[in-house]
Short mmCIF file of C-alpha atoms and ligand atoms in Angstrom, two decimals:
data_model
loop_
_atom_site.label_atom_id
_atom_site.label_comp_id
_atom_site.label_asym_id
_atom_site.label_seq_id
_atom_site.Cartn_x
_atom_site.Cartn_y
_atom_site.Cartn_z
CA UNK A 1 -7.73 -13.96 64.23
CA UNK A 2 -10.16 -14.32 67.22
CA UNK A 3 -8.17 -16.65 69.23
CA UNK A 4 -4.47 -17.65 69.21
CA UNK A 5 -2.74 -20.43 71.09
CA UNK A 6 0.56 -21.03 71.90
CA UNK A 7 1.99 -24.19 73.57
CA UNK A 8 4.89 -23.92 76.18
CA UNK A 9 4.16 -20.80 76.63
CA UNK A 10 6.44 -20.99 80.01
CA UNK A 11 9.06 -21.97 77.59
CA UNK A 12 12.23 -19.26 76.76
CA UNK A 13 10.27 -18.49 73.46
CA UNK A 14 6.96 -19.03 74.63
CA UNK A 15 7.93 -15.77 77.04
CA UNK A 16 8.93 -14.06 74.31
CA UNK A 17 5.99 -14.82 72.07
CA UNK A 18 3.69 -14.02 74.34
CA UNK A 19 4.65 -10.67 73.93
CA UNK A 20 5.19 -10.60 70.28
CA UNK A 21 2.08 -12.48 68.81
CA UNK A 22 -0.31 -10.58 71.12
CA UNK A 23 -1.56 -7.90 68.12
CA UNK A 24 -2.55 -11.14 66.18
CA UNK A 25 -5.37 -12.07 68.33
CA UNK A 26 -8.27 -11.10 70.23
CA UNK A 27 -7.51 -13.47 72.53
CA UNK A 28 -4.28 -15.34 73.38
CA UNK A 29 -4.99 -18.88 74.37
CA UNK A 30 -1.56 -19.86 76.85
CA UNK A 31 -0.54 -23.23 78.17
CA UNK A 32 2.18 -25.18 79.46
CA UNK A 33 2.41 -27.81 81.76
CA UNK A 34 4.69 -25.60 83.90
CA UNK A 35 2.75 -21.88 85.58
CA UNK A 36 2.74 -19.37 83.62
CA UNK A 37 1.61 -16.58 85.39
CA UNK A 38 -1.73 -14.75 85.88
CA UNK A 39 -3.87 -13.57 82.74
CA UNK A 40 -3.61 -10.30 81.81
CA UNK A 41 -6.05 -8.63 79.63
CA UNK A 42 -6.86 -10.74 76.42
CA UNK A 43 -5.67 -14.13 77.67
CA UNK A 44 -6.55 -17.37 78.68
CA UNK A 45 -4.08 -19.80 80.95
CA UNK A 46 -4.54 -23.40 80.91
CA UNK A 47 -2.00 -25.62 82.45
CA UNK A 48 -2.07 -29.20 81.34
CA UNK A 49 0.21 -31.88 79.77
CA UNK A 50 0.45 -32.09 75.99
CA UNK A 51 0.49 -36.34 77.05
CA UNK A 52 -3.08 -35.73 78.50
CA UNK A 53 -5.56 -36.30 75.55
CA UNK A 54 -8.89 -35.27 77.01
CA UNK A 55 -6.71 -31.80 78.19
CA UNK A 56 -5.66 -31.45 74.97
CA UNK A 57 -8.42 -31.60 73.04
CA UNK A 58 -10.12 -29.31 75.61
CA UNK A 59 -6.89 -26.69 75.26
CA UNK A 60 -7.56 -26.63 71.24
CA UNK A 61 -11.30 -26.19 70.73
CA UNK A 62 -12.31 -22.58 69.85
CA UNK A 63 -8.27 -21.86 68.73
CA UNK A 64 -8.41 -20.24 65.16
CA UNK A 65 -4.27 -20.60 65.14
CA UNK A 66 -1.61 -22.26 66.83
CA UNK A 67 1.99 -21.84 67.46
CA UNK A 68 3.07 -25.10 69.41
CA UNK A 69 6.12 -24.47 71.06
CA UNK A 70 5.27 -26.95 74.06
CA UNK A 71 7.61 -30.44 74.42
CA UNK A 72 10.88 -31.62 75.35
CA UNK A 73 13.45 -28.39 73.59
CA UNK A 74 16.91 -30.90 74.55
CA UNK A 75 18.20 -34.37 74.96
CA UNK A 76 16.62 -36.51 77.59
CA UNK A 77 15.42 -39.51 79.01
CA UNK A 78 13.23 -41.46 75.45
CA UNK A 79 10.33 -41.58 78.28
CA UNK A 80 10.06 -37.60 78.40
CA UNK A 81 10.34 -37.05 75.24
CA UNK A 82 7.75 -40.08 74.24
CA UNK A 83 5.32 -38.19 76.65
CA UNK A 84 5.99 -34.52 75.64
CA UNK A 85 7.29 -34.39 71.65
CA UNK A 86 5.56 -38.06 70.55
CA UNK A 87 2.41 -38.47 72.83
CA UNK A 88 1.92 -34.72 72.88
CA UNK A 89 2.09 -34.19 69.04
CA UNK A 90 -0.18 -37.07 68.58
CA UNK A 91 -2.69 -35.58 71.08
CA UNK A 92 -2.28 -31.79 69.45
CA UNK A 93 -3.13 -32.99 65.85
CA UNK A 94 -6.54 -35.20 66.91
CA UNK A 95 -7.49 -32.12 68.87
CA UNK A 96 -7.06 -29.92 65.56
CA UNK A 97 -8.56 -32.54 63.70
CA UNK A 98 -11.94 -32.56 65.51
CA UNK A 99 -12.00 -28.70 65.80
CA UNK A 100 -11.76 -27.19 63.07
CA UNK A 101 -7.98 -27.89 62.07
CA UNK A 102 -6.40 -24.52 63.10
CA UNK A 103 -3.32 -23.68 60.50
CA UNK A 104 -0.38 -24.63 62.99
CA UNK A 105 3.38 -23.23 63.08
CA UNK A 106 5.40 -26.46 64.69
CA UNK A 107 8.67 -25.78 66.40
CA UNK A 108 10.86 -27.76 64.52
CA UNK A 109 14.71 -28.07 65.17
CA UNK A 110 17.68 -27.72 62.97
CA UNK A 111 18.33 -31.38 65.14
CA UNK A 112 16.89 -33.16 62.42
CA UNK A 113 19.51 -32.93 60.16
CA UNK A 114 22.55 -31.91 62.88
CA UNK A 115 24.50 -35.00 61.61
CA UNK A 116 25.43 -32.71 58.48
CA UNK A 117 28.84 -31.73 57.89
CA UNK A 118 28.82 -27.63 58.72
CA UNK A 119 30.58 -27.88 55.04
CA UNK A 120 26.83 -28.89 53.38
CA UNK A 121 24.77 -26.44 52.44
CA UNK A 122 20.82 -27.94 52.67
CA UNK A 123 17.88 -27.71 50.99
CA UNK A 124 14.68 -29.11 52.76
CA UNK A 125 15.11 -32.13 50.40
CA UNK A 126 17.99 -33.47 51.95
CA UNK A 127 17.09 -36.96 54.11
CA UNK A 128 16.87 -36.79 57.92
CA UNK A 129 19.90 -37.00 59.84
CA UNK A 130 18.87 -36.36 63.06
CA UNK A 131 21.60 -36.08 66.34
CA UNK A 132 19.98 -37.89 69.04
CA UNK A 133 16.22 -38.79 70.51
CA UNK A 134 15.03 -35.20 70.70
CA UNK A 135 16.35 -34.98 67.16
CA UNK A 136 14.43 -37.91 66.17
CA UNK A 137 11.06 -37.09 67.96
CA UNK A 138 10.94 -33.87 65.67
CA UNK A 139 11.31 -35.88 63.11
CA UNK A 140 8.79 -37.90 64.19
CA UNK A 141 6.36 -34.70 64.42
CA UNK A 142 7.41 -33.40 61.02
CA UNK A 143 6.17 -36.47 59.59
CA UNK A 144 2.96 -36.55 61.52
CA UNK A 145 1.82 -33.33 60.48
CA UNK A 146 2.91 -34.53 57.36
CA UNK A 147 0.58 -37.24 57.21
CA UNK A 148 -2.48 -34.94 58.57
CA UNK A 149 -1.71 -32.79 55.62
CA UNK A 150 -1.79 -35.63 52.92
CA UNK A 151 -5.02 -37.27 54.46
CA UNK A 152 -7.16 -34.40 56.22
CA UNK A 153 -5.81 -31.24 54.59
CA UNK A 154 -4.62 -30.00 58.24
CA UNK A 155 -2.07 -27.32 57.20
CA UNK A 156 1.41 -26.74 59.13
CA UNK A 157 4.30 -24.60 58.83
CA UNK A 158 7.57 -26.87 59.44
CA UNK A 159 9.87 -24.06 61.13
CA UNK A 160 13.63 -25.83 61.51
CA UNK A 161 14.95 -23.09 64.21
CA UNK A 162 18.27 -23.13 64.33
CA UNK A 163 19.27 -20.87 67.75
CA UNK A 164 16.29 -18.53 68.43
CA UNK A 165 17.57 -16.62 71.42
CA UNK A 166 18.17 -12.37 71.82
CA UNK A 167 21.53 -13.05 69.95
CA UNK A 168 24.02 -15.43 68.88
CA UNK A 169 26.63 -16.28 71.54
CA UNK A 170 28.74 -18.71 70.15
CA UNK A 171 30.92 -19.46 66.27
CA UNK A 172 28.17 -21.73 65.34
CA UNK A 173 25.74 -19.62 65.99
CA UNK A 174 26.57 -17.51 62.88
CA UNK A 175 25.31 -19.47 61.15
CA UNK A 176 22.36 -20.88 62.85
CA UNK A 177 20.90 -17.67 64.59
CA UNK A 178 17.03 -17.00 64.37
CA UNK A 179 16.48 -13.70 65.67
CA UNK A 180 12.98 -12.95 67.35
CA UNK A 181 11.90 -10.23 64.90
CA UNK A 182 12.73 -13.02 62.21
CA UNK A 183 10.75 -15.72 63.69
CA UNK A 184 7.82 -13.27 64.50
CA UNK A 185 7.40 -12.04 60.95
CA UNK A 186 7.51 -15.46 59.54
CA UNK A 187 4.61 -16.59 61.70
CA UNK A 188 2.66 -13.27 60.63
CA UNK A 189 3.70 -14.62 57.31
CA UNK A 190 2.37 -18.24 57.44
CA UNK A 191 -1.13 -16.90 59.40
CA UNK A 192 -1.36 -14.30 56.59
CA UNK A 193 -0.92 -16.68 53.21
CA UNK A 194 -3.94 -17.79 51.32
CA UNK A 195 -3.09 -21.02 51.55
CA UNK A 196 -0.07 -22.65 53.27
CA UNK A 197 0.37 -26.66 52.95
CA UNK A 198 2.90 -28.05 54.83
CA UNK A 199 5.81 -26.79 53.92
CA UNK A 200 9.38 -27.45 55.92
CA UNK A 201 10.89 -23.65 56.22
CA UNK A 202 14.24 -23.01 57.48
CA UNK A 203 14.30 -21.34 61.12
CA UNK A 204 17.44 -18.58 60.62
CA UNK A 205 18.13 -15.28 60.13
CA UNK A 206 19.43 -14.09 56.79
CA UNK A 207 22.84 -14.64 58.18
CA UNK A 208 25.93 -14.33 55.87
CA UNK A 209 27.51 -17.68 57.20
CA UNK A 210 24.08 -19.38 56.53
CA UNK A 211 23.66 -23.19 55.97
CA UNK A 212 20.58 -23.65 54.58
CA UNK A 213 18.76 -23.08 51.45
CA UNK A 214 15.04 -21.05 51.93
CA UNK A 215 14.32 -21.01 48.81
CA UNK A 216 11.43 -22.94 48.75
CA UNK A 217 9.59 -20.80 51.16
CA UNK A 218 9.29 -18.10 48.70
CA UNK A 219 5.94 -18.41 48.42
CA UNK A 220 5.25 -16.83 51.67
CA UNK A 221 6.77 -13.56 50.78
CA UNK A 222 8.57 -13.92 53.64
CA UNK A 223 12.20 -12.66 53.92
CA UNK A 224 14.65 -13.07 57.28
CA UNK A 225 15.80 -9.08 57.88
CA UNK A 226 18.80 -9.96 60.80
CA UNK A 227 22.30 -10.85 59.71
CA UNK A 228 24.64 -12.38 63.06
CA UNK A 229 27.52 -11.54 61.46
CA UNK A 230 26.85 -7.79 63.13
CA UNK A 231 27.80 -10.07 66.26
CA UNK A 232 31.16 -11.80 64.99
CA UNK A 233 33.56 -9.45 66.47
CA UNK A 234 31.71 -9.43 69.57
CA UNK A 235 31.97 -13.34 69.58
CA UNK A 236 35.78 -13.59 68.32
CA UNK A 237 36.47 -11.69 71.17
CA UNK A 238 34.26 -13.50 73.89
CA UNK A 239 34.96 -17.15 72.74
CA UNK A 240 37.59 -19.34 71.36
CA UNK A 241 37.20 -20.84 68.24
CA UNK A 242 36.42 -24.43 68.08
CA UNK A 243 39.05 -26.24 66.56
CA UNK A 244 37.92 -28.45 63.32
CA UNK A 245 37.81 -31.63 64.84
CA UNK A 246 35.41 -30.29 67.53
CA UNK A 247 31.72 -31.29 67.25
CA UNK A 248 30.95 -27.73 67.83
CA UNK A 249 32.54 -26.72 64.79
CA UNK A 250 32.07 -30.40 63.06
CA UNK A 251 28.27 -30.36 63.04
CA UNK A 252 25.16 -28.51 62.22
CA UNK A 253 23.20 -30.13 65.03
CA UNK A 254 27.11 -29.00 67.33
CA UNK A 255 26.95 -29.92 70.93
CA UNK A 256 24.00 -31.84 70.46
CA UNK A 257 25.76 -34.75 68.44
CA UNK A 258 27.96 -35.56 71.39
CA UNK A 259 24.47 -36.36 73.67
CA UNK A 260 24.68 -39.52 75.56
CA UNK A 261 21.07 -41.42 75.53
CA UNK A 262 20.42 -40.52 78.99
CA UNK A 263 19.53 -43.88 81.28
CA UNK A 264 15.95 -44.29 82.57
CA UNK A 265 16.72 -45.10 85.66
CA UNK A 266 18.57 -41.81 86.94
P1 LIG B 301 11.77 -24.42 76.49
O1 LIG B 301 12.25 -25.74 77.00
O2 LIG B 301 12.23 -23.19 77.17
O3 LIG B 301 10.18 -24.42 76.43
C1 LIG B 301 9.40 -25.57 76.17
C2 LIG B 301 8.20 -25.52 77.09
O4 LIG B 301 7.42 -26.71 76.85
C3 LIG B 301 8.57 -25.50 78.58
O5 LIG B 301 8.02 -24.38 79.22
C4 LIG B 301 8.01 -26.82 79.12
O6 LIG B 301 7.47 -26.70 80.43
C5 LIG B 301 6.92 -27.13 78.10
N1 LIG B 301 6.65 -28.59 78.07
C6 LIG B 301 7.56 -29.59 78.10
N2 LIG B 301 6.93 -30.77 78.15
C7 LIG B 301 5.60 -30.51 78.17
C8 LIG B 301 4.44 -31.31 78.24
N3 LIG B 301 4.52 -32.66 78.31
N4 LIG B 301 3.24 -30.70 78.25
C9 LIG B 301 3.13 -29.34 78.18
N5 LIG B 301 4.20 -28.53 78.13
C10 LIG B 301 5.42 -29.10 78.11
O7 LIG B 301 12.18 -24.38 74.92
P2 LIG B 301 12.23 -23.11 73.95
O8 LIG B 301 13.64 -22.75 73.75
O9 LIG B 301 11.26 -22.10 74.38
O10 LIG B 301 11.74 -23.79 72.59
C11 LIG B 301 10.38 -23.81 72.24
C12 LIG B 301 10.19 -24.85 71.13
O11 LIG B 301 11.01 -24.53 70.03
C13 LIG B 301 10.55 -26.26 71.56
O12 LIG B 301 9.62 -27.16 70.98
C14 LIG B 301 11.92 -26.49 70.96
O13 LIG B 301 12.13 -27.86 70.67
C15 LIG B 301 11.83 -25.65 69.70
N6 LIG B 301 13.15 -25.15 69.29
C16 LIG B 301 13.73 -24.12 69.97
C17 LIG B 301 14.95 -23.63 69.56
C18 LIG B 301 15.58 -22.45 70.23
O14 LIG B 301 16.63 -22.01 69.74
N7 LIG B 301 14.99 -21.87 71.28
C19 LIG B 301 15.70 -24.26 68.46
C20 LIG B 301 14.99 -25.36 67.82
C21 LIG B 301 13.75 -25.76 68.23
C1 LIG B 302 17.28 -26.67 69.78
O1 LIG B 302 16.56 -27.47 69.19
C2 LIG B 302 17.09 -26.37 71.22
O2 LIG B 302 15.70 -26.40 71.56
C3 LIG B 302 17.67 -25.04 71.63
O3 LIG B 302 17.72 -25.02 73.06
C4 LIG B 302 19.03 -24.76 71.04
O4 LIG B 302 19.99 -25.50 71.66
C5 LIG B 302 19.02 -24.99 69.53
O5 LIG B 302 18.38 -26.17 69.14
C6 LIG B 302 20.41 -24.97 68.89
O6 LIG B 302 20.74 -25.89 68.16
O7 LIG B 302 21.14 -23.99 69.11
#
């Protein structure tokens, strides 16, 4: 495609994909609200704040694809996330709308259904049951794109990541690793299909200790190639297991479901 643009690019994956998607496009369109850096050859830096409409829909005209990684990535204050993950996704899908409606990959998290037992094995039918505010404002921007689906034909890929870092570091992540080459060759995948929808697609490796059901993503011809159990003796010896009553061992969504709602005030 001519021009590609990725949101929070800044971000720990946004770094990473900046890297990775370059071959896809002509021209890389970056952004985050934090610097990112000079352009090098083939891009385009604009810093703005996905809560800033008119910066928005400037950031999105011309864009041919986008991979919005931009917003609030952990529990915090409802106010931040309101203005990055609520605000921001609002202001992102009016801007498609009015040019051109780019095919989008959203950055969905495995925090919309982290009040799961680790025991349940999902499909992308199962309800919500998100593990705090962050949780619930991806919810929030699942349904949303959704909705611009149903009544505009805007098409989205629904990725629920699970950990996308260089590898997994801790017992849950065995089963919730995404590993970069995974995540890059599904977004090839969803840029290359005919025709897309909005289909909810689970963001993990092919890992043996797996949670969640892909099977409805067929369609893309997309298949996860990394396995973290190659990484289990590596953890069993770094880490203790968490014992069963742990949340880290309790939950999908782990940590997470032990998040206070943070004050507004501090
Ligand atoms: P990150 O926190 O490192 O990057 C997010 C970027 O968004 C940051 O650079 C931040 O400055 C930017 N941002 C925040 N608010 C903004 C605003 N109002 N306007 C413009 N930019 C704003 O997070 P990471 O790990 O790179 O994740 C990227 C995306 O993937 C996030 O949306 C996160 O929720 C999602 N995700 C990531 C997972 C992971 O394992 N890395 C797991 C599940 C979801
Ligand atoms: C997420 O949604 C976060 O953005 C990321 O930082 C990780 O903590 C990940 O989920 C996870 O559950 O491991």
């Amino acid at each position: 495609m001519k021009r590609l643009l990725i949101t929070g690019a800044a971000g720990a994956l946004g770094r990473v994909m900046r890297e990775r998607l370059a071959p896809m496009a002509t021209i890389l369109r970056l952004s985050d609200i934090a610097p990112i850096g000079a352009a090098r050859k083939n891009e385009e830096i604009v810093q703005c704040d996905l809560a800033d409409a008119k910066a928005v829909h400037a950031l999105v005209e011309d864009c041919d694809g986008i991979v919005h990684l931009g917003g609030v990535s952990v529990e915090r204050k409802f106010s931040q996330i309101v203005a990055g993950n609520i605000v921001g996704l609002y202001n992102l899908y009016e801007a498609a709308r009015a040019h051109r409606m780019p095919r989008i990959v959203f950055a969905s998290s495995n925090h919309t259904i982290g009040f799961y037992p680790q025991t349940e094995r999902l499909s992308v039918d199962h309800p919500y049951r998100p593990d705090g505010l962050y949780g619930v404002s991806k919810c929030f921007g699942e349904s949303l794109a959704q909705m611009y689906h149903e009544k505009f034909g805007q098409e989205t890929a629904l990725v629920r990541i699970g950990s996308c870092v260089a590898e997994p570091v801790n017992h849950r992540m065995l089963s919730t690793w995404f590993s970069y080459d995974d995540f890059v060759s599904l977004i090839e995948a969803v840029f290359r299909a005919p025709k897309l929808g909005c289909p909810v697609i689970w963001g993990a490796s092919n890992n043996d200790a797996g949670w969640w059901d892909n099977s409805a993503a067929g369609f893309l011809g997309w298949k996860p190639k990394d396995n973290a159990e190659i990484f289990r003796s590596k953890i069993e010896a770094a880490c203790e297991r968490p014992g069963p009553d742990d949340s880290a061992a309790r939950w999908q969504g782990g940590l997470f479901t032990q998040d206070p709602i943070f004050p507004e005030d501090e």
